[in-house]
Short mmCIF file of C-alpha atoms in Angstrom, two decimals:
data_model
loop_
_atom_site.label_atom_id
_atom_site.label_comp_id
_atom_site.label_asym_id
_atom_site.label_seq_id
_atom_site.Cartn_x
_atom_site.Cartn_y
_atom_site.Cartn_z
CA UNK C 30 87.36 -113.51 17.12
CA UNK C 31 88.62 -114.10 13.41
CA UNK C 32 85.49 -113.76 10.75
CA UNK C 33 84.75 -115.56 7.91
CA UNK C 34 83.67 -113.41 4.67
CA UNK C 35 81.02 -113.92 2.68
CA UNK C 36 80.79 -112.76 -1.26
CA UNK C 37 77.30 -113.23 -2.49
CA UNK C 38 77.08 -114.91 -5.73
CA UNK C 39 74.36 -112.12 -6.54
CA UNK C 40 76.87 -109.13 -5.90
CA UNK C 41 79.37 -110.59 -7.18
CA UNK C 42 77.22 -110.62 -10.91
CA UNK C 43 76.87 -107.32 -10.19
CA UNK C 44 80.55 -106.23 -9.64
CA UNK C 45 81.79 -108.08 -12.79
CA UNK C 46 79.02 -106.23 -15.11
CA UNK C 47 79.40 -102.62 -14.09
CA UNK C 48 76.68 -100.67 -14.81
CA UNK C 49 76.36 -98.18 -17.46
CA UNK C 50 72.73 -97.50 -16.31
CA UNK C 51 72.44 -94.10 -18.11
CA UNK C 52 73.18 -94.65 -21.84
CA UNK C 53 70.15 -96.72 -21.63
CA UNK C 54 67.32 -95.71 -24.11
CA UNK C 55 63.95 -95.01 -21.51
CA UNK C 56 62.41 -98.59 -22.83
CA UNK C 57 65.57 -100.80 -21.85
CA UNK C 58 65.45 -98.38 -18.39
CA UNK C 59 62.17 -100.11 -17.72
CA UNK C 60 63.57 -103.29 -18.53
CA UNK C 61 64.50 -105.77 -15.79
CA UNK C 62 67.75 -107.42 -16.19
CA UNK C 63 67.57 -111.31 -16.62
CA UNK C 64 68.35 -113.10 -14.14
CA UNK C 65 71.71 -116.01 -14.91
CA UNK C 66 71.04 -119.17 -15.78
CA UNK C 67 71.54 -121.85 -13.35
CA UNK C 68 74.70 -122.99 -15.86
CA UNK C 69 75.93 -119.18 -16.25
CA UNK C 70 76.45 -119.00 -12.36
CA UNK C 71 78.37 -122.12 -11.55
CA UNK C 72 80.55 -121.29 -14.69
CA UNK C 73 81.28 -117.88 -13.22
CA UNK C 74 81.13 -119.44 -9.69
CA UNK C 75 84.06 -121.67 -10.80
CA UNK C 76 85.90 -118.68 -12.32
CA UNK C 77 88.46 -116.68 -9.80
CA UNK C 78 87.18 -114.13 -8.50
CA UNK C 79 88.32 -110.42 -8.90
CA UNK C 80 90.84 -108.73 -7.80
CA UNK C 81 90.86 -106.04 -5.50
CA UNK C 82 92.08 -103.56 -7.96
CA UNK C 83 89.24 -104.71 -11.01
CA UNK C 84 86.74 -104.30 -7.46
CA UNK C 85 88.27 -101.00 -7.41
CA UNK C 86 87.82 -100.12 -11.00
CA UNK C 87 84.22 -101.32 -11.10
CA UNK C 88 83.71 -99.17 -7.96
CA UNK C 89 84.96 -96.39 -9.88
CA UNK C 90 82.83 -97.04 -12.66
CA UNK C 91 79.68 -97.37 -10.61
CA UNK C 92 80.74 -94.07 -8.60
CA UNK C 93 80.85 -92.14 -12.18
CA UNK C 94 77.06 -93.86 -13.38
CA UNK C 95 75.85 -93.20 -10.33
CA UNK C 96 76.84 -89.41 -10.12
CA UNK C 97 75.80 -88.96 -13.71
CA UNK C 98 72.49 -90.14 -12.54
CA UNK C 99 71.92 -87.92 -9.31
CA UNK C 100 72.63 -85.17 -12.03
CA UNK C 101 70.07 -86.43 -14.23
CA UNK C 102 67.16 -86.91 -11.82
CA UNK C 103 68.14 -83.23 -10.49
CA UNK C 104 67.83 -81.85 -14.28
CA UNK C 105 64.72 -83.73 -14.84
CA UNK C 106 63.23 -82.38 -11.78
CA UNK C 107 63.92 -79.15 -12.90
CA UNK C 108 62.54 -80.01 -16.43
CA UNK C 109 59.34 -81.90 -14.42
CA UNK C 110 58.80 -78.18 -12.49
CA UNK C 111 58.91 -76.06 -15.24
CA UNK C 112 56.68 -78.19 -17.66
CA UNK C 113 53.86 -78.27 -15.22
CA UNK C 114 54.12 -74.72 -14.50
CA UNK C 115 53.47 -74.45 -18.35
CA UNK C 116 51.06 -76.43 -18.23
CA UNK C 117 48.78 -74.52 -15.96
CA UNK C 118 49.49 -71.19 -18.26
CA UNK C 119 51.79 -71.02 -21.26
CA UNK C 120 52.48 -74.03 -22.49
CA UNK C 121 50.92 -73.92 -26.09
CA UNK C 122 48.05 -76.93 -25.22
CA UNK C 123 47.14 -74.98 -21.88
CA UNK C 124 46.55 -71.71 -24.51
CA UNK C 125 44.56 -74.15 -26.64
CA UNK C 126 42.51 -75.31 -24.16
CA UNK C 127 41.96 -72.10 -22.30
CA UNK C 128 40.69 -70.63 -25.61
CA UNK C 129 38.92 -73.93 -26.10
CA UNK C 130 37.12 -73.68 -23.06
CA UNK C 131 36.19 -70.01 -23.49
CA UNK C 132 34.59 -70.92 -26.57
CA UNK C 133 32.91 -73.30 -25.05
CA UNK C 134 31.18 -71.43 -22.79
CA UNK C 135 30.55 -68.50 -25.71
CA UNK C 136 28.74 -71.73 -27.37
CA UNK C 137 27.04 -72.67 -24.59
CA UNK C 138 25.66 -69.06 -24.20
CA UNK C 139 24.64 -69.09 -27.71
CA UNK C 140 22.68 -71.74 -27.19
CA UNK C 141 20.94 -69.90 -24.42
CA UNK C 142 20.03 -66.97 -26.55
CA UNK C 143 18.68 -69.48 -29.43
CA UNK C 144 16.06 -71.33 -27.01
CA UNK C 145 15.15 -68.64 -25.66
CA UNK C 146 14.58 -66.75 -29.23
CA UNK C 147 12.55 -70.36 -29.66
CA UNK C 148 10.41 -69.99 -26.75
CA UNK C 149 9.69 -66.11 -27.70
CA UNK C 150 8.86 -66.67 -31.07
CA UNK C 151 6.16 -69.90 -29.93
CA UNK C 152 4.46 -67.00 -27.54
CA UNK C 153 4.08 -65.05 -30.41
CA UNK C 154 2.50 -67.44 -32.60
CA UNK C 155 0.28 -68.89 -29.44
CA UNK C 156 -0.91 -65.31 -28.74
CA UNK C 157 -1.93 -64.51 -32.25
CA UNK C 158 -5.55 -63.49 -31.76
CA UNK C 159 -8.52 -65.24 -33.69
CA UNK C 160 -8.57 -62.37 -35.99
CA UNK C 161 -5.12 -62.43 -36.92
CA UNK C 162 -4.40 -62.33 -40.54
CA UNK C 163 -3.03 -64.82 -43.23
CA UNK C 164 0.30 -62.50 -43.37
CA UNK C 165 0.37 -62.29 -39.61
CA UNK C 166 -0.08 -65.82 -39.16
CA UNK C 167 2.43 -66.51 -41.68
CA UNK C 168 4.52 -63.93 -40.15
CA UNK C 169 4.93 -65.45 -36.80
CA UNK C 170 5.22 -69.37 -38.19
CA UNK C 171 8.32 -68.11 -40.32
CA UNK C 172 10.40 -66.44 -37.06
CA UNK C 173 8.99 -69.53 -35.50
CA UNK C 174 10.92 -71.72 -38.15
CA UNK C 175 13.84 -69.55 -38.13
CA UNK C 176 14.23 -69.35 -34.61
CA UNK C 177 14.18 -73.35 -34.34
CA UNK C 178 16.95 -73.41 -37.11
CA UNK C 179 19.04 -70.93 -35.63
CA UNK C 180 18.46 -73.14 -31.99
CA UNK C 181 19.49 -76.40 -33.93
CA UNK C 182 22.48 -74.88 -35.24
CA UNK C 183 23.79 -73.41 -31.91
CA UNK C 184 23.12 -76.56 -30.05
CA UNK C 185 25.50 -77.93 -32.78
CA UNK C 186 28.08 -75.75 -32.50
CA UNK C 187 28.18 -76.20 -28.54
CA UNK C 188 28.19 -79.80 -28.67
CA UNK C 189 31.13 -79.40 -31.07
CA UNK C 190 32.73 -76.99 -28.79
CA UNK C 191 32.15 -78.80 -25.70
CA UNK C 192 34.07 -81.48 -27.16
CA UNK C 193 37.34 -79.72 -28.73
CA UNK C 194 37.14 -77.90 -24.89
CA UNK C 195 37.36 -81.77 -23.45
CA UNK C 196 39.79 -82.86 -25.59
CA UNK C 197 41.87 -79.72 -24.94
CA UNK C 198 41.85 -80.53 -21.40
CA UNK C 199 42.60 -84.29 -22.08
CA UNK C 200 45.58 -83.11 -24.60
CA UNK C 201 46.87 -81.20 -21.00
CA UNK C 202 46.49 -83.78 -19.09
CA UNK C 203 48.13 -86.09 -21.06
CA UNK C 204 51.02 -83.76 -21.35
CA UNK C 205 51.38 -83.91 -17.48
CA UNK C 206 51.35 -87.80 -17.34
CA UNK C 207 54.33 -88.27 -19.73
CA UNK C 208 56.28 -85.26 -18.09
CA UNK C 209 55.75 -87.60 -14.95
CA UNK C 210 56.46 -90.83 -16.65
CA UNK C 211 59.69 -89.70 -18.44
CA UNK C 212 61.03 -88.11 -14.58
CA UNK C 213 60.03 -91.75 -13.81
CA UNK C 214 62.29 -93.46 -16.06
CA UNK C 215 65.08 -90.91 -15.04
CA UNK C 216 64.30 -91.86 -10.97
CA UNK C 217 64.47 -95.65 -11.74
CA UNK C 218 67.67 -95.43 -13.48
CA UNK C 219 69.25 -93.45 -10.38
CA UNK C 220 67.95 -96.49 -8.84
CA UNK C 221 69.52 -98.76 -10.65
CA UNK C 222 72.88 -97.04 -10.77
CA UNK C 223 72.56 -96.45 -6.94
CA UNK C 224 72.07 -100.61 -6.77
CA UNK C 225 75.41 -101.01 -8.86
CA UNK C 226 76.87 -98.71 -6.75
CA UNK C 227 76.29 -100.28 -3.45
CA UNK C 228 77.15 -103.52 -4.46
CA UNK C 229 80.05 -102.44 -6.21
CA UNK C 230 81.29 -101.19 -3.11
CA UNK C 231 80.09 -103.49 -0.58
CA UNK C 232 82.29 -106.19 -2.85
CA UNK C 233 85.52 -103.92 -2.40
CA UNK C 234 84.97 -104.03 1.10
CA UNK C 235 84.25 -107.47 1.95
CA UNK C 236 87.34 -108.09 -0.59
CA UNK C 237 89.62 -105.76 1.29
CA UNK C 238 88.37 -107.30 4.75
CA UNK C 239 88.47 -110.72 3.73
CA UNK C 240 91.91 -109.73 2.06
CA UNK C 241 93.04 -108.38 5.63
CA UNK C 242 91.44 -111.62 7.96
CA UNK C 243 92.08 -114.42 5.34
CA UNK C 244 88.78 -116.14 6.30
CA UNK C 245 85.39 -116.19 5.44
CA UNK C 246 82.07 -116.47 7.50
CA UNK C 247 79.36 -118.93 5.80
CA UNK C 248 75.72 -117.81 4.61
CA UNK C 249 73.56 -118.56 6.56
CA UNK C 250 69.62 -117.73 5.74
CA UNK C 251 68.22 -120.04 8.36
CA UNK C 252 69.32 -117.68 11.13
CA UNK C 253 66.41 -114.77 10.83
CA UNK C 254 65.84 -111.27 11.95
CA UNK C 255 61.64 -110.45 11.18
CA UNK C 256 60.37 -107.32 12.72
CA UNK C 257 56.58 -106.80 14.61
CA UNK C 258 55.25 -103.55 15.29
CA UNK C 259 56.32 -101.21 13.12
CA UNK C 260 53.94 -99.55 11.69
CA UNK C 261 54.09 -98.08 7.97
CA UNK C 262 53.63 -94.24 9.27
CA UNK C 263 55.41 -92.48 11.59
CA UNK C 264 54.44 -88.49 13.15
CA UNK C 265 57.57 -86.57 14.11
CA UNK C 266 57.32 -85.65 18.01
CA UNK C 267 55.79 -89.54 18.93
CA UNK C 268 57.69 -92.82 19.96
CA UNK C 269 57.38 -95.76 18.36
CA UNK C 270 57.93 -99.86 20.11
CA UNK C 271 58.15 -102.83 18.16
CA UNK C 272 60.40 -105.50 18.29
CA UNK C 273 62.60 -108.17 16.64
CA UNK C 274 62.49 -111.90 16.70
CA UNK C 275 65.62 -113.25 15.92
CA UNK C 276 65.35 -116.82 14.79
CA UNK C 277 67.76 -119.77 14.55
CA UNK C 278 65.96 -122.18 12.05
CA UNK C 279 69.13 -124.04 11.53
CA UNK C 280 70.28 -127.86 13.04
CA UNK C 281 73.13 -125.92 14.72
CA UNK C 282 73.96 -124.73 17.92
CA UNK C 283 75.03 -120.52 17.72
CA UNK C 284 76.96 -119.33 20.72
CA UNK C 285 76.22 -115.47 20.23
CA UNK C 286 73.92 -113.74 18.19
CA UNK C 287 74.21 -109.85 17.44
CA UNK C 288 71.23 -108.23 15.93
CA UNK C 289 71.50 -105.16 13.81
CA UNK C 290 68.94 -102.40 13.32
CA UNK C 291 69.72 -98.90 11.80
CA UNK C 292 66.99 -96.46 10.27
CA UNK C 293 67.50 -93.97 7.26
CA UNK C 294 65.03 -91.14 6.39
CA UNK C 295 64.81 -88.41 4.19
CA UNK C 296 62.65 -85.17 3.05
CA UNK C 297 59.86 -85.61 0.79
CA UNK C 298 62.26 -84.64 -1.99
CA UNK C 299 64.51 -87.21 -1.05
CA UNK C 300 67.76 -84.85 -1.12
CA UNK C 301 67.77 -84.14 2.07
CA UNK C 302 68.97 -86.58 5.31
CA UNK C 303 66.99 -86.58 8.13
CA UNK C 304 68.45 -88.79 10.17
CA UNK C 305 69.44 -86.09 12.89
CA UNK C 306 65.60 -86.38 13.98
CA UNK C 307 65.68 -90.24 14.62
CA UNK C 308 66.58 -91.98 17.96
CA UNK C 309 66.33 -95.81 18.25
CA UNK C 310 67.05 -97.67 21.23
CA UNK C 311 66.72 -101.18 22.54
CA UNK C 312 66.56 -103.30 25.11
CA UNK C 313 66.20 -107.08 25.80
CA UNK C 314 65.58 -109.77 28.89
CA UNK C 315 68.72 -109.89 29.81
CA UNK C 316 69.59 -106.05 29.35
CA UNK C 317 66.62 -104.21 29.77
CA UNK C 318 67.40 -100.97 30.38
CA UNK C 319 66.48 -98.96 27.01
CA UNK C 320 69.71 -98.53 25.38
CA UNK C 321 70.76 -96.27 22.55
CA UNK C 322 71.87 -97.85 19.24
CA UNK C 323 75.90 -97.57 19.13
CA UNK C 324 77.58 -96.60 16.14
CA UNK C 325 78.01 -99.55 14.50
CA UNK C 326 74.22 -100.05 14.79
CA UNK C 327 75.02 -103.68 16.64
CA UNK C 328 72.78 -105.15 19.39
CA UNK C 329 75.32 -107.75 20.98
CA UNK C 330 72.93 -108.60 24.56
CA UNK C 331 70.72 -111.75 22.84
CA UNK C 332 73.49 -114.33 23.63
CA UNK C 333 72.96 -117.96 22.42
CA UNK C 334 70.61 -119.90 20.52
CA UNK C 335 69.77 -123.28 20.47
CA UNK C 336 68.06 -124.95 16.94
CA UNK C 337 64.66 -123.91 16.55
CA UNK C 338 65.08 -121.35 19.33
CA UNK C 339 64.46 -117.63 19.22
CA UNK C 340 65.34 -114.56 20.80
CA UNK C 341 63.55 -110.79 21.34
CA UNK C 342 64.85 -107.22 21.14
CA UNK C 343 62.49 -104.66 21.91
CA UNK C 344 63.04 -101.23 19.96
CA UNK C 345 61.31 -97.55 20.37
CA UNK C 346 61.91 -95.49 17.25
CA UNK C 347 61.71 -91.57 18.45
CA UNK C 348 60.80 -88.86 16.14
CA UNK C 349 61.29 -85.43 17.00
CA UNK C 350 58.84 -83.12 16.44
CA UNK C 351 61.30 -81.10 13.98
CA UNK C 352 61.19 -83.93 11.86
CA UNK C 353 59.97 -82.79 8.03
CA UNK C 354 57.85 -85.16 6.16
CA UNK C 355 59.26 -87.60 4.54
CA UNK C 356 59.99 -91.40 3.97
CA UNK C 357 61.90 -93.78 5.64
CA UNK C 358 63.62 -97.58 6.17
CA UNK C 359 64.52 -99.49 8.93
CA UNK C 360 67.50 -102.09 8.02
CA UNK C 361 67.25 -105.41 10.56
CA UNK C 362 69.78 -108.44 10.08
CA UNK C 363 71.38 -110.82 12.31
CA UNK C 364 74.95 -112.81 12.48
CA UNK C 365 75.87 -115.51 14.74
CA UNK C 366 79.55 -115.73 15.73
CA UNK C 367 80.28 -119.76 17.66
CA UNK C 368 83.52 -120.31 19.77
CA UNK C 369 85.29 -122.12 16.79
CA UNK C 370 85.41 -119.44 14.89
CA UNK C 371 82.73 -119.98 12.80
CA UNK C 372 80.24 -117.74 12.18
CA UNK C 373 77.37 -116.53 9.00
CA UNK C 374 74.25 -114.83 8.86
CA UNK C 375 72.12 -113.42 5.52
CA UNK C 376 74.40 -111.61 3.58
CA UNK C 377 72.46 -108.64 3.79
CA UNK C 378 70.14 -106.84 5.78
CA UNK C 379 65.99 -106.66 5.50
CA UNK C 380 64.53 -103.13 4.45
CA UNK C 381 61.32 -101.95 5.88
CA UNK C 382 59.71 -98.81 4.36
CA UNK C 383 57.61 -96.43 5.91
CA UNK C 384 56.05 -92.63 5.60
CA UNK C 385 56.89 -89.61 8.00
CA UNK C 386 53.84 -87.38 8.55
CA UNK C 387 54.66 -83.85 10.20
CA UNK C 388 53.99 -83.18 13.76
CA UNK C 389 50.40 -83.03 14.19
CA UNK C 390 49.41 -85.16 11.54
CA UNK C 391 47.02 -88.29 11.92
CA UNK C 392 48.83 -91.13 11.01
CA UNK C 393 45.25 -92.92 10.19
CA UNK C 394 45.11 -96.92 10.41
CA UNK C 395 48.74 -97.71 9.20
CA UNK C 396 49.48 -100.96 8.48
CA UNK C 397 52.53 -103.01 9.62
CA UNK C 398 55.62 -101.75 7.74
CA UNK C 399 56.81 -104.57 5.24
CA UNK C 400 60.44 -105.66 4.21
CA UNK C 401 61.07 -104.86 0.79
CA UNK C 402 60.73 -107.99 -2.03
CA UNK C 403 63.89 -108.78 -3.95
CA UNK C 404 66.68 -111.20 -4.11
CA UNK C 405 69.16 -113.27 -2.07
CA UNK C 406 71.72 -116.07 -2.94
CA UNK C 407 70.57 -119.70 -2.84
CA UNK C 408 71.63 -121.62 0.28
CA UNK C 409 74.10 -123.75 -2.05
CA UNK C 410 75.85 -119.94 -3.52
CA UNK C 411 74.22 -120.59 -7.19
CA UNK C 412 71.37 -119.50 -8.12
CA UNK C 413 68.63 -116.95 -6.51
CA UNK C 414 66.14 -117.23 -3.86
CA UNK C 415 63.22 -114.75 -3.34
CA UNK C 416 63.66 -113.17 -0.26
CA UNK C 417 61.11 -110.86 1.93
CA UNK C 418 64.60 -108.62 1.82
CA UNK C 419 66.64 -106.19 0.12
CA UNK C 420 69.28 -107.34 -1.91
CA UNK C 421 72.74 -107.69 -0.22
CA UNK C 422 73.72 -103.82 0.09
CA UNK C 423 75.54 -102.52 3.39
CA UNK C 424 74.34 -99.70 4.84
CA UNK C 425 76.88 -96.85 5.69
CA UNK C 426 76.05 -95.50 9.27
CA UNK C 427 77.24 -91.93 10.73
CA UNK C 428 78.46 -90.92 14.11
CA UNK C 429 75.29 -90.55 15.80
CA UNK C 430 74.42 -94.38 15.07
CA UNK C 431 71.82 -93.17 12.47
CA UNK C 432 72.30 -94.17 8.72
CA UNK C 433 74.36 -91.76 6.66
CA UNK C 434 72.93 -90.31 3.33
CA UNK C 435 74.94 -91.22 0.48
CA UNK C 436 73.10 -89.20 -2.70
CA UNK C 437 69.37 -88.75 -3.59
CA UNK C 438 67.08 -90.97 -5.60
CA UNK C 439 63.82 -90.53 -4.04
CA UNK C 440 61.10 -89.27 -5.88
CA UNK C 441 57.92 -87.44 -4.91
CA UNK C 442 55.06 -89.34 -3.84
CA UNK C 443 53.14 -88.54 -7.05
CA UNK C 444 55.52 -89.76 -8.89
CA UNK C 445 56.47 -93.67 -9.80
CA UNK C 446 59.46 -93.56 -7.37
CA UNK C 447 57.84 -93.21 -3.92
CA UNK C 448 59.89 -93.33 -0.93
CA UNK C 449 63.16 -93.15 0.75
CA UNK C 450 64.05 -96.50 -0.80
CA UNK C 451 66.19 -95.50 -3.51
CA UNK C 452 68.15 -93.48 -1.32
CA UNK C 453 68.67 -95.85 1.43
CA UNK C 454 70.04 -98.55 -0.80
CA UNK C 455 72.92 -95.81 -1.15
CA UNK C 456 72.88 -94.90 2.77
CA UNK C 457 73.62 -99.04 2.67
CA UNK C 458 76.59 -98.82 1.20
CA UNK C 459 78.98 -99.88 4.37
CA UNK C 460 76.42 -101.79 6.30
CA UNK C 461 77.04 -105.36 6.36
CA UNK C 462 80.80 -104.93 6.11
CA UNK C 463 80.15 -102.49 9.43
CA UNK C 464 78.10 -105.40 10.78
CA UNK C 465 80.97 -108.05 10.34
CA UNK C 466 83.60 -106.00 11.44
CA UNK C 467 80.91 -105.17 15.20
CA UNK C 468 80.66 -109.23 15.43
CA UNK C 469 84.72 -109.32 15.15
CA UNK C 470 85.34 -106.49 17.64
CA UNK C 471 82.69 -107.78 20.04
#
């Protein structure tokens, strides 16, 4: 069966502004791109599009940004490290506030040995017997008077301490906030580049496909793939079931549908795959023995749909107990592929998030794992629609049928990049061009 290609208008903006994500200054690294004009796209919508050796180029391009990134997250890691280790002994505002906070506590006993002086020197003068003299009484009113000073003047001083000691501290602590907001602004430009990337390269591919077939499949977003089940925190050595409801919402018949699911996970650090530990399998009413996920990722045993109708595929995620902490996603799409030769589906694939807890661990009360907010093209190719979905980036899968890491991005979970995310946008790199070429071969 001959397929159809489609080029999103969204990664096609992306291919024909390579990125250059990392001479950024940090402020424009926070800064969201703007999206085109309604007039911008159909201009460049009516423009030809590139050619297969300008995709190449801008792969190229993207490639380089993106490796200059994964080198730059891995040096500011290293920078993140060492400045908190500082922190907690050398750095020069951890020696301030150490000797801050020892004097501090020397003002503090000060203060002690004042009131108390206080307190002595008012027993004197209450004990002073009727027959006391003038110059006794006088005596024992002046230490009296002293004493008080010398109180008022070390509850000064520790007041005055206490608060250089507090600010100290607050001087540290700020120090460890902008070590983590600057590794932040370093993580979200790997993310960035790592977006460039993928679409950079999921437009060669689709180019070089659609290059090779000469046809093109249609979007479709009424045909849907939403996930149930799936909870946002996994604990290596248990199974997991939920399922997927694949939707036609469209006025037209679909002679085969093939539903896609493929899961990517990584360490806590986010450098390291961990795919090896995941097994997902499937089954549905008409196949229902549990099935393993092939390596295309491709679940071709839903057959037709009529309008409105729908569809289930029931999936168990296993985690072996080997499994390190970590973070995780879970791509789902769907194609349809009719007799004509026509076929579409979303031109990319939702992206559901979730944590990995070690073996042993209580997951808690986890929620229902939720696909990630961003972007697709609008139904007519112009414009943008927001889309419970990640933007259109193919995901790359290996020869077990798990996703394949493609470079690191996440970032700790105390920092601003949480997650497996970044990195599976990378791990997507091949996805939906995979998917297209499973509906083709099936």
């Amino acid at each position: 069966m001959k397929i159809r290609r489609v080029l999103a208008t969204a990664v096609a903006l992306a291919v024909t502004t390579p990125a250059v994500l990392l001479s950024v200054t940090p402020a424009a690294a926070d800064t969201k791109p703007a999206a085109p004009s309604q007039t911008q796209t159909q201009t460049q919508n009516k423009q030809s599009k590139p050619s297969i050796k300008e995709l190449e180029k801008a792969a190229a391009e993207a490639q380089k940004a993106y490796d200059k990134a994964v080198k730059a997250k891995a040096d500011a890691h290293v920078k993140l490290e060492e400045t908190l280790a500082a922190l907690k002994s050398t750095h020069p505002l951890a020696v301030a506030a150490k000797a801050a906070e020892q004097a501090a506590k020397d003002a503090a006993a000060a203060k002690t040995t004042a009131d108390q002086a206080v307190t002595d020197a008012k027993a004197v003068v209450d004990a002073l017997p009727e027959t006391a003299t003038e110059e006794e009484r006088t005596a024992a009113a002046n230490a009296l008077s002293e004493a008080e000073a010398t109180a008022k003047t070390a509850a000064a001083a520790k007041t005055a301490a206490d608060t250089k000691s507090a600010e100290a501290e607050e001087a540290v602590t700020d120090a460890r906030v902008e070590a983590f907001r600057v590794y932040g602004v370093v993580s979200r430009a790997l993310t960035d580049a790592l977006a460039a990337k993928t679409a950079a390269d999921q437009a060669l591919a689709k180019a070089i496909k659609e290059a090779e077939e000469g046809q093109e499949c249609e979007p479709e977003l009424d045909l849907t793939a939403d996930v149930t089940g799936l909870p946002s925190t996994l604990v290596a050595g248990t199974t997991t079931a939920f399922s997927i409801r694949v939707t036609n919402g469209s006025d037209r018949h679909m002679d085969e549908i093939i539903a896609y699911a493929g899961v990517h996970a990584t360490d806590r650090s986010g450098l390291k795959d961990t795919g090896e530990f995941f097994r997902l399998q499937w089954s549905t009413a008409s196949s229902p023995k549990w099935q393993n996920i092939n390596k295309h990722n491709y679940i071709d045993a839903i057959g037709a749909l009529k309008p409105g109708a729908h569809a289930d595929v029931k999936l168990r995620l296993t985690v072996d107990k080997a499994a390190p902490a970590g973070n995780g996603v879970a791509f789902i799409a769907a194609d349809f592929f009719n007799e004509d030769g026509s076929c579409g589906g979303a031109p990319g694939a939702d992206m559901y998030e979730f944590d990995v807890k070690a073996a042993g661990a209580k997951p808690g009360k986890p929620a229902d794992a939720k696909p990630v907010t961003t972007e697709k093209p609008g139904k007519n190719g112009t414009g943008l629609e927001p889309q419970g979905t990640t933007s259109s980036t193919p995901v790359k899968t290996g020869a077990n049928g798990n996703l394949a890491a493609t470079g690191s991005s996440s970032a700790t979970p105390s920092i601003a990049l949480a997650g497996g995310a970044a990195v599976a946008l990378g791990a997507a790199a091949m996805f939906v061009v995979r998917r297209r070429k499973a509906g083709s071969d099936a």
